[in-house]
CSV table of C-alpha atoms in Angstrom, one decimal:
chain,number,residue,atom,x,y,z
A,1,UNK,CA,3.8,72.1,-37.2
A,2,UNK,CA,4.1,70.4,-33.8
A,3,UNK,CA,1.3,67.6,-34.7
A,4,UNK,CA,4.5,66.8,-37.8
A,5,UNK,CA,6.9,67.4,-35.5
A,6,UNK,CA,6.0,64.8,-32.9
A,7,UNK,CA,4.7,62.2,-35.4
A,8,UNK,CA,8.2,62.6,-36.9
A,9,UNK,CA,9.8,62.0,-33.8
A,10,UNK,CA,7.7,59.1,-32.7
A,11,UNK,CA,8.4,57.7,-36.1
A,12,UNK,CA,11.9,57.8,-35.8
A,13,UNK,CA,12.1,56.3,-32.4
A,14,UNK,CA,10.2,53.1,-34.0
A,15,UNK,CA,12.6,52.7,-36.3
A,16,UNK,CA,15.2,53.6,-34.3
A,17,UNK,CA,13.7,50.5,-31.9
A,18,UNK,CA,13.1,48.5,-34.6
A,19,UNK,CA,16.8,48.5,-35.8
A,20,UNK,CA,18.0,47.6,-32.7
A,21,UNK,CA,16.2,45.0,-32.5
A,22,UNK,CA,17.3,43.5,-35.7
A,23,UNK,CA,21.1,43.7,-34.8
A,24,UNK,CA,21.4,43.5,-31.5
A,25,UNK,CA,18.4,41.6,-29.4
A,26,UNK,CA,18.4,38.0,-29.3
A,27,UNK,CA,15.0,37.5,-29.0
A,28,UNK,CA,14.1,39.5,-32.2
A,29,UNK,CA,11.2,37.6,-33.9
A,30,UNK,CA,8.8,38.1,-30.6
A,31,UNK,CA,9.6,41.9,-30.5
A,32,UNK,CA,9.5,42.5,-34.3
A,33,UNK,CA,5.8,41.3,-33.4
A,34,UNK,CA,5.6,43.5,-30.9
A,35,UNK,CA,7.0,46.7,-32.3
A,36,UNK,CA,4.8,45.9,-35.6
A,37,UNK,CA,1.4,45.4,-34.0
A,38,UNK,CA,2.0,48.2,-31.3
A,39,UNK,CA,4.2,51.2,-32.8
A,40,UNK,CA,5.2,53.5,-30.4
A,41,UNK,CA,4.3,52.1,-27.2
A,42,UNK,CA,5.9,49.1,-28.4
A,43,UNK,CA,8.8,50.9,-29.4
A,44,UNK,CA,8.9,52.7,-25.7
A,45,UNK,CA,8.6,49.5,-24.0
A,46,UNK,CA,11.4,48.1,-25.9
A,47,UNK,CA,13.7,50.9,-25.6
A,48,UNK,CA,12.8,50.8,-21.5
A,49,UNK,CA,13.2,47.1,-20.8
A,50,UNK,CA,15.6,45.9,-23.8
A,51,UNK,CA,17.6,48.9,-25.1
A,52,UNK,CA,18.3,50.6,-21.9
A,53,UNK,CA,19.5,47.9,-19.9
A,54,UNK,CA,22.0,46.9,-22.5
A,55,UNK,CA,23.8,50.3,-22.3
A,56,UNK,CA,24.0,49.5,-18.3
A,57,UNK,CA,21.8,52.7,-18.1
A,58,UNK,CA,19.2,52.4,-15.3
A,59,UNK,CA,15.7,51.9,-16.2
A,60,UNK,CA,13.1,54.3,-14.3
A,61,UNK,CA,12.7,52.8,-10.8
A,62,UNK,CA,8.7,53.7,-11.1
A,63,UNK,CA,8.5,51.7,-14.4
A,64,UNK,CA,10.0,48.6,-12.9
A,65,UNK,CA,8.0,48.6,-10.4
A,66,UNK,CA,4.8,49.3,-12.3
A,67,UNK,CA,5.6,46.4,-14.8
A,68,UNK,CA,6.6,44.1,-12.4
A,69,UNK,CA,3.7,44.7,-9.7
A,70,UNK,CA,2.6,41.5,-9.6
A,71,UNK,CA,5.5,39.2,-10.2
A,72,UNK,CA,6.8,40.6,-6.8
A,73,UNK,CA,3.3,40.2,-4.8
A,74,UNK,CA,3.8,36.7,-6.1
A,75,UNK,CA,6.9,36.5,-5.2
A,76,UNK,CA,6.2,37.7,-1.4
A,77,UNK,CA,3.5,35.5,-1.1
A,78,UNK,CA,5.6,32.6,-1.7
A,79,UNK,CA,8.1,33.4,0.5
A,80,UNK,CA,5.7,33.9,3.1
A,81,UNK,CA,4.4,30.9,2.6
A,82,UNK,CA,6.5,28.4,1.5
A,83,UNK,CA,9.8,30.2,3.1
A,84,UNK,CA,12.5,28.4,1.6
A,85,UNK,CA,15.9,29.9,0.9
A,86,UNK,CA,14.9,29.9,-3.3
A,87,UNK,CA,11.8,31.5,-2.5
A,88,UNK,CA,13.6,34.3,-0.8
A,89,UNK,CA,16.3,34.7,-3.4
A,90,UNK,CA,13.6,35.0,-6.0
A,91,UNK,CA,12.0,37.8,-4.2
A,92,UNK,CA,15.1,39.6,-3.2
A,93,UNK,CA,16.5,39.2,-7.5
A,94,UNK,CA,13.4,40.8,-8.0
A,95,UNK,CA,13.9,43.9,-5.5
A,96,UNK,CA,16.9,44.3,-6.7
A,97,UNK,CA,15.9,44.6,-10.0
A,98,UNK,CA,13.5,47.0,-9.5
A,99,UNK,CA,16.3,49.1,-7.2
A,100,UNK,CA,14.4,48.0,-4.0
A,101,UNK,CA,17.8,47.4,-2.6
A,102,UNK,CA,17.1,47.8,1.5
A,103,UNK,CA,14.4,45.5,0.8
A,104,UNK,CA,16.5,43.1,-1.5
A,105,UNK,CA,19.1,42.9,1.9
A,106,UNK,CA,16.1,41.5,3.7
A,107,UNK,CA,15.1,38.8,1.6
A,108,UNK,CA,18.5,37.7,0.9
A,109,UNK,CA,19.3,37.9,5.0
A,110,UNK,CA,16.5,35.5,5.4
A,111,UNK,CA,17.7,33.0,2.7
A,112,UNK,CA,20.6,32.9,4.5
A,113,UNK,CA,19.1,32.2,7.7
A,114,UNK,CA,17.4,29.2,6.0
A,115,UNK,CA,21.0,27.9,4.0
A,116,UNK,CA,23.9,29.8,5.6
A,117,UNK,CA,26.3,28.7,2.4
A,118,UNK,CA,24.1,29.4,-0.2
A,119,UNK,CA,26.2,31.3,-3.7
A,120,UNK,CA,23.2,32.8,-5.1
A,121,UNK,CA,22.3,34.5,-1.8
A,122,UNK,CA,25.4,35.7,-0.7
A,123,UNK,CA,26.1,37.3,-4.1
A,124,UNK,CA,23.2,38.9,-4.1
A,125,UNK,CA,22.9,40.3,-0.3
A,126,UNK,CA,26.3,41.6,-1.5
A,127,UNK,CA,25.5,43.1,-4.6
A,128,UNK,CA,22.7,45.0,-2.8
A,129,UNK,CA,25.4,46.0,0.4
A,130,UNK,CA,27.2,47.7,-2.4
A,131,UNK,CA,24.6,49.5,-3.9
A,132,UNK,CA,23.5,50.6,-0.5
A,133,UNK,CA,27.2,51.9,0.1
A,134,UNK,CA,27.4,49.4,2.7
A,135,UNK,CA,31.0,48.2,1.5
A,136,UNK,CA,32.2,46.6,4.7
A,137,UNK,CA,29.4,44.3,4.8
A,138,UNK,CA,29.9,43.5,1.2
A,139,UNK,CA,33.9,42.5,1.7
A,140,UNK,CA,32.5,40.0,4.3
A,141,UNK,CA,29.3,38.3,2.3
A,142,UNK,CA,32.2,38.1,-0.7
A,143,UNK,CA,34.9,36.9,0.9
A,144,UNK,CA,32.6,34.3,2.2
A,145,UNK,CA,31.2,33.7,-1.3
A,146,UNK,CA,34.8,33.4,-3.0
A,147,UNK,CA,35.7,30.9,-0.1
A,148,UNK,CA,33.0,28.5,-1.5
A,149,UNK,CA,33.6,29.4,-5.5
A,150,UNK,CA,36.6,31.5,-6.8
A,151,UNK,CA,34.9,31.4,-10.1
A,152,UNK,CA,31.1,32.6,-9.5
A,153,UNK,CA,29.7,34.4,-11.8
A,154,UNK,CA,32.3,34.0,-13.9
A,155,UNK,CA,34.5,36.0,-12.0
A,156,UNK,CA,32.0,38.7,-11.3
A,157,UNK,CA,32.1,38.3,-7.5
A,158,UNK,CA,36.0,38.5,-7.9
A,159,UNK,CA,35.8,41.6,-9.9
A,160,UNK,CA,33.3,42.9,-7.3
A,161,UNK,CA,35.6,41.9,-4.6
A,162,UNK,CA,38.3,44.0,-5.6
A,163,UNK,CA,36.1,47.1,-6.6
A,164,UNK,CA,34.9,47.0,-2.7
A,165,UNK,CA,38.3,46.6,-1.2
A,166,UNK,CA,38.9,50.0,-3.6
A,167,UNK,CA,36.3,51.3,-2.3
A,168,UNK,CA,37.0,50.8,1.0
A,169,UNK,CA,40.4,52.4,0.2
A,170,UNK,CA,42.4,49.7,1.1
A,171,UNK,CA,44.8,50.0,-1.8
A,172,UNK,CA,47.5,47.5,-1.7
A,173,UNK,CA,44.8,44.5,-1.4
A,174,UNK,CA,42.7,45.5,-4.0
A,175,UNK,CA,46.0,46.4,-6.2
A,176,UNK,CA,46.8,42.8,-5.0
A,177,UNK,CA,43.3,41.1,-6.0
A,178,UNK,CA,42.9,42.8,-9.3
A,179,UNK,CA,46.4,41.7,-10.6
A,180,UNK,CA,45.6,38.4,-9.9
A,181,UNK,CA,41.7,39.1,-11.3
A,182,UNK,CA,43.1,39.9,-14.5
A,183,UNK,CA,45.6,37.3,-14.9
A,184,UNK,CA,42.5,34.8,-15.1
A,185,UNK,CA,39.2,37.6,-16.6
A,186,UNK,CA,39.7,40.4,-18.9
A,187,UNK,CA,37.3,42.0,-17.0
A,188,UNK,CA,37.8,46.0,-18.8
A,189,UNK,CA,36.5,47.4,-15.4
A,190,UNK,CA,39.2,45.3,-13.2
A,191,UNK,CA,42.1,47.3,-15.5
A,192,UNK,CA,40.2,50.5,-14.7
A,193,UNK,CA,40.0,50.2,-11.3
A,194,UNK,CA,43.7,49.1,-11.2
A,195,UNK,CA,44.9,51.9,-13.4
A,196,UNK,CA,43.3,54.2,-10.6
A,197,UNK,CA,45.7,52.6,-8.5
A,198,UNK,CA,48.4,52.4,-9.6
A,199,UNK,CA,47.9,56.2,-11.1
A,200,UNK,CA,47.3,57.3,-7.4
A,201,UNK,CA,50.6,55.0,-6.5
A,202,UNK,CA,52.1,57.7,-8.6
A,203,UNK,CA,53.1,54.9,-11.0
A,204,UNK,CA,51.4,56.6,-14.5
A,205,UNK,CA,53.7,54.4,-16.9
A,206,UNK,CA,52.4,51.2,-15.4
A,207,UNK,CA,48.6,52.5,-15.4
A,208,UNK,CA,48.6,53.9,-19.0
A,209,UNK,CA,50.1,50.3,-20.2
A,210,UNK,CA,47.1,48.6,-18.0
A,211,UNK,CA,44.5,50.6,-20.1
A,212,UNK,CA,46.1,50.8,-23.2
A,213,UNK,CA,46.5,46.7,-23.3
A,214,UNK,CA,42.5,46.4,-22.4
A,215,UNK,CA,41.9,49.2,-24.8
A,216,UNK,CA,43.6,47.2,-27.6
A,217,UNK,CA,42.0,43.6,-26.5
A,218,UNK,CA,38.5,44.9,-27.0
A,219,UNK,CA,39.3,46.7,-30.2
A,220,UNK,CA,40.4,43.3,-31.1
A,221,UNK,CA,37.8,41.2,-30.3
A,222,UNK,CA,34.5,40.7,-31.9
A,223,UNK,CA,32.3,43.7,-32.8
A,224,UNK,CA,29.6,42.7,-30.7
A,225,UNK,CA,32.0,42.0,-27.7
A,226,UNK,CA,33.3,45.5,-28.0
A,227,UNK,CA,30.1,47.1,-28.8
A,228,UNK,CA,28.8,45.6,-25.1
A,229,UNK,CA,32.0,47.1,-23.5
A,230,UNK,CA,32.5,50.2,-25.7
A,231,UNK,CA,31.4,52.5,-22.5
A,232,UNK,CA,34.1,51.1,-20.7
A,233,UNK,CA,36.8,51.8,-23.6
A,234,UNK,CA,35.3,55.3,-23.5
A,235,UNK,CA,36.2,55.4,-19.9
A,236,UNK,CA,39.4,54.2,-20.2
A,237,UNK,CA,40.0,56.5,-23.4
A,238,UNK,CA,39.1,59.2,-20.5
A,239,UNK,CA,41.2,58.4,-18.2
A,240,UNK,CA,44.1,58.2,-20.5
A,241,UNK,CA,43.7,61.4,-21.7
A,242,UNK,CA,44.1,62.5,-17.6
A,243,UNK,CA,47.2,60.7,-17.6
A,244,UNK,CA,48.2,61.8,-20.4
């Protein structure tokens, strides 16, 4: 019974993996190969690096690691001996990828020693101060960052901007920022953060209208646009129901 049981369970989570594949990943044809020739470890390396990080759900820091052994003692042997600022940004994306986020400061802190201005190394020093907690440090690097482009990212540094100055509980700044955020992104976790707000402002009309009008944009849009945000509309649906 349990020899069935399993095989019915590794089963369904090739085809399960398979599926996926086939609607959502862009690089399909390679991983068709991949699941075809090597079943269910194919299917758990899929799930792991493809299907996982698409959810935003964190992939297991000791499998990252494993995987990317290598790249990252190439990585630190290049910055070690070549030393450039795109050297050390290389090795701290890959730290930080692999939730090495101390050690991702480091590298980052060193590009910057080598190009003071550099975009790529400011956003990511802060993106690991934040993950670190280290939310003081973070306004800084972005407030330096948005002074050289408004626009990085797309508006990810400016949505990360005003999620720090939330987190650093100073309300009326990041109530401030993310108005202006949203008049430019429709970032859905920029209206979250806001409705917090302006909910703890007291002010529940205004913050049920801010998620209801994201709620309704991404129900609008394209299905595959709202399936990448639909954790957020749970979210918001959540904190509706709060307000509510």
């Amino acid at each position: 019974m349990i020899p069935g049981a399993v095989g019915l369970l590794f089963t369904g989570l090739w085809l399960f993996a398979i599926f996926d594949c086939v609607i959502n990943e862009p690089e399909k044809t390679a991983w068709i190969v991949i699941l075809l020739f090597f079943s269910f470890p194919g299917s758990i390396i899929y799930l792991l690096i493809r299907w996982l990080p698409r959810r935003n759900s964190q992939i297991p820091n000791f499998f990252g690691r494993w995987t990317r052994k290598r790249e990252l003692w190439s990585a630190e042997v290049d910055a070690k001996n070549i030393g450039k600022a795109y050297q050390y940004i290389k090795l701290g994306d890959i730290r930080y990828d692999i939730a090495m986020y101390e050690e991702a400061e480091e590298a980052y802190q060193m590009a910057l020693e080598k190009e003071s201005d550099n975009n790529q190394a400011l956003w990511g020093l802060a993106s690991a101060q934040i993950k670190n907690k280290k939310f003081v440090l973070a306004k800084e690097n972005l407030e330096k960052l948005l002074e050289i482009d408004p626009e990085y990212k797309y508006g990810d540094a400016s949505l990360a901007y005003g999620e720090t100055l939330f987190n650093l509980q100073e309300l009326d700044s990041a109530k401030e920022h993310l108005q202006r955020h949203l008049k430019s992104w429709t970032h859905p976790e920029a209206a979250i953060t806001l409705a917090k707000i302006l909910a703890e402002e007291g002010d529940r009309k205004s913050a049920h209208e801010c998620l209801q009008n994201m709620i309704s944009k991404l129900k609008g849009s394209s299905y595959f646009h709202y399936k990448r945000h639909r954790r957020a509309v749970s979210r918001a649906e959540k904190l509706l129901r709060k307000l509510s």
